PDB file of C-alpha atoms and ligand atoms in Angstrom:
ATOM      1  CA  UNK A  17       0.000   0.000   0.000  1.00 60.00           C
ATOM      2  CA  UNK A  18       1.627   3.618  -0.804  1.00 64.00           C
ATOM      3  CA  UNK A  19       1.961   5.684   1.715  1.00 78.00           C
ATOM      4  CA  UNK A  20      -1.153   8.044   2.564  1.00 94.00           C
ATOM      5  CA  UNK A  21      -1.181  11.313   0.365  1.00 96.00           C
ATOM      6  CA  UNK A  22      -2.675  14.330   1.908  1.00 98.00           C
ATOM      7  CA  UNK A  23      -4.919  17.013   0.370  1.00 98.00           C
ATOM      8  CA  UNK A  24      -2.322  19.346   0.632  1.00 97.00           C
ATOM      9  CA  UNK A  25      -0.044  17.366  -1.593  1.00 98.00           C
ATOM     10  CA  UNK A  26      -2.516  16.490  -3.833  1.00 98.00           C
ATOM     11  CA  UNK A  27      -3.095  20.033  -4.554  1.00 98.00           C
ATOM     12  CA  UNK A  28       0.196  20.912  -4.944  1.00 98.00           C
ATOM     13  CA  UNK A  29       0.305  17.262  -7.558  1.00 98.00           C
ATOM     14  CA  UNK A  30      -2.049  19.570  -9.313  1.00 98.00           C
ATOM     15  CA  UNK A  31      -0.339  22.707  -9.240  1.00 98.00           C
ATOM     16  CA  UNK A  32       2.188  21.063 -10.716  1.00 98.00           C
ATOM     17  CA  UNK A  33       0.375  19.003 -13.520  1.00 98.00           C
ATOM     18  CA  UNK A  34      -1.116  22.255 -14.544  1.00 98.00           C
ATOM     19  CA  UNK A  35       2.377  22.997 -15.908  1.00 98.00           C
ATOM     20  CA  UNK A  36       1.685  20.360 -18.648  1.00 98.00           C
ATOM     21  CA  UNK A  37      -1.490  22.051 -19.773  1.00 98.00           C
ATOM     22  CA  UNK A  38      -2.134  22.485 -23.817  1.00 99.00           C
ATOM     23  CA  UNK A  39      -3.720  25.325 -23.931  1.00 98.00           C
ATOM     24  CA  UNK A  40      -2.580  27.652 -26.303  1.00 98.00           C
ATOM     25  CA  UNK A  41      -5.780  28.984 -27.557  1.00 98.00           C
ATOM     26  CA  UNK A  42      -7.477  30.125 -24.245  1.00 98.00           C
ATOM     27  CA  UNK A  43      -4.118  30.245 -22.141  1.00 98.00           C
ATOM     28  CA  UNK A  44      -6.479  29.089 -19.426  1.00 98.00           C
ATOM     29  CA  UNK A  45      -3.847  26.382 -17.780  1.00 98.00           C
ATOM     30  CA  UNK A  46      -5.950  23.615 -15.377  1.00 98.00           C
ATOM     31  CA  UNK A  47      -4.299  20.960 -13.290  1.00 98.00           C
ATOM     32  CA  UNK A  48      -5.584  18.402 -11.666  1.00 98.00           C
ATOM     33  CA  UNK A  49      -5.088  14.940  -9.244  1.00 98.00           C
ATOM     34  CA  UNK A  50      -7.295  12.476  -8.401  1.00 98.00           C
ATOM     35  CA  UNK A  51      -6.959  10.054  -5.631  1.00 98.00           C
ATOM     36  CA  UNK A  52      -8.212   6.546  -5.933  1.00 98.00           C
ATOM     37  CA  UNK A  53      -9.272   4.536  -2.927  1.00 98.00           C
ATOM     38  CA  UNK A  54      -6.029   2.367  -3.098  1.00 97.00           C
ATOM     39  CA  UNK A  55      -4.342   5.273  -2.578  1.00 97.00           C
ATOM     40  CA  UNK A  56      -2.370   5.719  -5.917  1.00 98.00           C
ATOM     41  CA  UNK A  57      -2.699   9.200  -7.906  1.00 98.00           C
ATOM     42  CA  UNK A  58      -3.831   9.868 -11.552  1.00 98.00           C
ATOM     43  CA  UNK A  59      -3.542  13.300 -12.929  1.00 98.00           C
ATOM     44  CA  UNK A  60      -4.867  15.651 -15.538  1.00 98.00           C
ATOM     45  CA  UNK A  61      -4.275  19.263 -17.433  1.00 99.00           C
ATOM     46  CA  UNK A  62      -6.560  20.357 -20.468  1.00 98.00           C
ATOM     47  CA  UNK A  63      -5.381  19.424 -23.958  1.00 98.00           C
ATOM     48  CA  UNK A  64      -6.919  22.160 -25.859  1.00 98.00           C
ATOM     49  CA  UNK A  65      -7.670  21.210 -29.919  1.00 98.00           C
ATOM     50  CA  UNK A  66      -7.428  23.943 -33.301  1.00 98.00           C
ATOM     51  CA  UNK A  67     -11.243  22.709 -33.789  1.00 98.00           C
ATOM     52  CA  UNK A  68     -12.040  23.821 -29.864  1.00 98.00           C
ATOM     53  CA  UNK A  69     -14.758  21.686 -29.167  1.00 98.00           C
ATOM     54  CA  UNK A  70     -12.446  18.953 -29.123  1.00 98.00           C
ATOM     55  CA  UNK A  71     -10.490  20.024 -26.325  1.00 98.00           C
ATOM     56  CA  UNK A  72     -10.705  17.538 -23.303  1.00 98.00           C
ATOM     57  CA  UNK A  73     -10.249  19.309 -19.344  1.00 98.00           C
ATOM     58  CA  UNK A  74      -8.057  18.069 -16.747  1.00 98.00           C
ATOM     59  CA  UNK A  75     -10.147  16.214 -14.398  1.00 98.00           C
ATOM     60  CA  UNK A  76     -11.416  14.466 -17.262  1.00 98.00           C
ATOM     61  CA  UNK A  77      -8.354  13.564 -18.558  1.00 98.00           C
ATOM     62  CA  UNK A  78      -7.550  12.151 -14.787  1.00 98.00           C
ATOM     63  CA  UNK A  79     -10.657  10.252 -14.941  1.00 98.00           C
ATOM     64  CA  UNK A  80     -10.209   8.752 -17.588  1.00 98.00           C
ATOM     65  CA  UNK A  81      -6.369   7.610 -17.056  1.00 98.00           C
ATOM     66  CA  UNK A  82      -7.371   6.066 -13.639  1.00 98.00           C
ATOM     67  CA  UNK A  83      -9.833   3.923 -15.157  1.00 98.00           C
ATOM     68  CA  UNK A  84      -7.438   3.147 -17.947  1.00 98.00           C
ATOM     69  CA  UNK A  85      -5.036   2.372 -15.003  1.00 98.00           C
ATOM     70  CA  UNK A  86      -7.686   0.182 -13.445  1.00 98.00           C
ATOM     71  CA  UNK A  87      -8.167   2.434 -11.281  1.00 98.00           C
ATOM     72  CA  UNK A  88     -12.357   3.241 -10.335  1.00 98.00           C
ATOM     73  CA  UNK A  89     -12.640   3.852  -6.660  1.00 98.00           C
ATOM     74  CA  UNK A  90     -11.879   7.764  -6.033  1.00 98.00           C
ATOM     75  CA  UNK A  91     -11.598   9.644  -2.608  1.00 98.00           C
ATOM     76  CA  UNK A  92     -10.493  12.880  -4.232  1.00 98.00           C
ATOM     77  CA  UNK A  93      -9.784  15.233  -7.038  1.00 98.00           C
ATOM     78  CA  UNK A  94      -7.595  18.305  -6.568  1.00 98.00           C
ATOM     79  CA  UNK A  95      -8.337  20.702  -9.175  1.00 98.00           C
ATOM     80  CA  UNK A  96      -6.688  24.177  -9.814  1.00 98.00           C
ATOM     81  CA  UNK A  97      -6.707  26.939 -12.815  1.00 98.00           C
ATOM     82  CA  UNK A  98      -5.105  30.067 -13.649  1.00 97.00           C
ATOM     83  CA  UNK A  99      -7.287  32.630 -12.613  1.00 89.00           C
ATOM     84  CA  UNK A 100      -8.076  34.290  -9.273  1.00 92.00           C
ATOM     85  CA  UNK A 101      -9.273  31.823  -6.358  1.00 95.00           C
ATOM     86  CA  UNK A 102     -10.525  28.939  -6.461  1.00 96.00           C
ATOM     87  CA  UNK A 103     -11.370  26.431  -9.958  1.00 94.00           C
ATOM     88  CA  UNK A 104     -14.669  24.632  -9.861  1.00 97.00           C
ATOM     89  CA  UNK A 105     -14.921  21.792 -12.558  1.00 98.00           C
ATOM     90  CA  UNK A 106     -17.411  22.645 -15.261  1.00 98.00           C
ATOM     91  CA  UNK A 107     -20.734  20.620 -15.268  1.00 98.00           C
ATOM     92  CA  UNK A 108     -19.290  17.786 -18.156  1.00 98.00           C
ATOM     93  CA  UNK A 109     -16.233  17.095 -15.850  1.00 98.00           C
ATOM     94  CA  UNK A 110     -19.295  17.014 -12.613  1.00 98.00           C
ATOM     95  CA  UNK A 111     -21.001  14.591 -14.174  1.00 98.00           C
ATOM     96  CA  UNK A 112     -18.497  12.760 -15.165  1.00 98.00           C
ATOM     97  CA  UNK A 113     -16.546  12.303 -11.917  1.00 98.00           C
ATOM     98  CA  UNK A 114     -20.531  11.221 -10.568  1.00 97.00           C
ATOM     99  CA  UNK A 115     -20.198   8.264 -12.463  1.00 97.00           C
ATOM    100  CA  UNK A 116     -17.691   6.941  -9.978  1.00 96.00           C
ATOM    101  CA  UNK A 117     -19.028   8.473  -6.767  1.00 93.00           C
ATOM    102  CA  UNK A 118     -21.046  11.292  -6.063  1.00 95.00           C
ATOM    103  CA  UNK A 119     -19.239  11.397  -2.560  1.00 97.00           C
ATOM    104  CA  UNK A 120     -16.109  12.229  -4.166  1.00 98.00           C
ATOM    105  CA  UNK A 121     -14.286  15.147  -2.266  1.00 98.00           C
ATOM    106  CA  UNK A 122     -13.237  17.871  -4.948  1.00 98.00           C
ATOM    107  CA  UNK A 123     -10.210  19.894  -3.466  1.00 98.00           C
ATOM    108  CA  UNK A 124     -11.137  23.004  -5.594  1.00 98.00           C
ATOM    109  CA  UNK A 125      -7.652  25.454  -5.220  1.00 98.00           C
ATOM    110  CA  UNK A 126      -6.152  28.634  -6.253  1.00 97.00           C
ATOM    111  CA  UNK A 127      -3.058  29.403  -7.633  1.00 94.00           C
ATOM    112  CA  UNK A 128      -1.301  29.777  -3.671  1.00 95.00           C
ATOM    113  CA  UNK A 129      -2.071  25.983  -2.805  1.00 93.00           C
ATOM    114  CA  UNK A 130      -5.405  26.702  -1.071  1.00 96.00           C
ATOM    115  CA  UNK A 131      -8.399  25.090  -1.158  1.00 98.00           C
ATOM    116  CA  UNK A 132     -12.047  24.966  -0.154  1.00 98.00           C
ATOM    117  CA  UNK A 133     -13.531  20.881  -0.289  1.00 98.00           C
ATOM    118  CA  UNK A 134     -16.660  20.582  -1.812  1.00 98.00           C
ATOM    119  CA  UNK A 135     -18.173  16.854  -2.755  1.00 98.00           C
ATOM    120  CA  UNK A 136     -19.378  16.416  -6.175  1.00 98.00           C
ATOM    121  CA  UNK A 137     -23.258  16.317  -4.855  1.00 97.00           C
ATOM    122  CA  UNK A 138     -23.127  19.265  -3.681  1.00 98.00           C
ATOM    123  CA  UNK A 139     -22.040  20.814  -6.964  1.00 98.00           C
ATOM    124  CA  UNK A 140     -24.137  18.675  -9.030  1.00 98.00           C
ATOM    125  CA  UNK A 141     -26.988  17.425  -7.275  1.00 96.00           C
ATOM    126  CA  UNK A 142     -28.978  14.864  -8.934  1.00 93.00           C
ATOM    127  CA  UNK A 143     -26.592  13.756 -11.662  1.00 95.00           C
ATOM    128  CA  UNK A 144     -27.748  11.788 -14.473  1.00 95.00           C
ATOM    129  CA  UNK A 145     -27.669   7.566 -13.851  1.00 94.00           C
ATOM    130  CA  UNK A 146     -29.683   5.136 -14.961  1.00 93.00           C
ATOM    131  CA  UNK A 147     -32.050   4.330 -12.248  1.00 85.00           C
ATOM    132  CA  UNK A 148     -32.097   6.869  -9.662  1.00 67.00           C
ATOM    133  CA  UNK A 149     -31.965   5.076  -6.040  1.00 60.00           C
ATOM    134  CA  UNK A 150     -31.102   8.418  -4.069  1.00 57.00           C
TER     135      UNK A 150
HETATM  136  N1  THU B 216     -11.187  23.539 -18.402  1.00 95.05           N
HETATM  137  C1  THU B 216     -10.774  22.480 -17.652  1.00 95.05           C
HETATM  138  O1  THU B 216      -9.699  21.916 -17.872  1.00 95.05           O
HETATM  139  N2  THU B 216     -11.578  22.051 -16.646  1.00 95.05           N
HETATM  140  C2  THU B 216     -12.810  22.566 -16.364  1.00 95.05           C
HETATM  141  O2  THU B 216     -13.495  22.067 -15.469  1.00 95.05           O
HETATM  142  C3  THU B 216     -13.322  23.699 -17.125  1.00 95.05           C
HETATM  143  C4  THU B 216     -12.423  24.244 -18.171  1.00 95.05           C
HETATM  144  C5  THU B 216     -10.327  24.009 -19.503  1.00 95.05           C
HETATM  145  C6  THU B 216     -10.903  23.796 -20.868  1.00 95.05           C
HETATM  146  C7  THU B 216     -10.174  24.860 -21.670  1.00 95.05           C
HETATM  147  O3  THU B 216      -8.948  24.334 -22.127  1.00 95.05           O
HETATM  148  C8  THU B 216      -9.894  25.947 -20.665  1.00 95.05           C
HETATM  149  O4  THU B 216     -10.099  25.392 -19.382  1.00 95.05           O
HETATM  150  C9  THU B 216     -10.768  27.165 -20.810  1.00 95.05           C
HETATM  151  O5  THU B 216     -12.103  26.827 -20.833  1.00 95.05           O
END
């Protein structure tokens, strides 16, 4: 078992993942971490596209190389952007993460490593499954 990783690191696993970002037509740089439950760490930054709609954000692209890592149990997701105070994942990247927990702490930071924690119900109450049992 690795050894525990805090929120604090985890943020600052974004901070530093945001320095990878691709985003040279907004210049809007978002980094992100995610935590699985086995403790291991998957991280993200936006990989913007010429035709825009194709570009992918960061927590998604954590998602998705968790899961490609076998990874589908989360505990957290540090996200953090380039502008003032705190980054809140858009609605695609909420209803994404709800897929694999709506109890999901989000770690939502600014730019100086702080953070508020929000889960991902309370940002997007009554995501969108299959059979609603909640
Ligand atoms: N972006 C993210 O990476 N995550 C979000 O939750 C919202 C927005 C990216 C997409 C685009 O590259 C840039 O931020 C500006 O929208």
């Amino acid at each position: 078992m690795p050894a525990a990783v805090s929120d604090a690191q985890l943020v600052e696993l974004a901070l530093a993942t945001r320095e990878s970002a691709y985003a040279p037509y907004s210049g809007f740089r978002v980094g992100a971490a995610l935590l699985t439950a086995g403790g291991r760490v998957f991280t993200g930054c936006n990989v913007e596209n010429a035709s825009y709609g194709l570009t992918v954000c960061a927590e998604r692209v954590a998602v998705f190389s968790a899961v490609a890592g076998g990874a589908r149990e989360f505990t957290a997701l540090a996200v953090v952007g380039d502008g003032e105070g705190y980054c809140c994942p858009c609605g695609a990247c909420l209803q994404v993460l709800h897929e694999f927990g709506p109890q999901v702490r989000l770690l939502l930071a600014d730019a100086r490593g702080g953070f508020r924690v929000k889960t991902v119900a309370e940002l997007l109450p009554g995501g969108f499954s299959l059979s609603r049992n909640d």
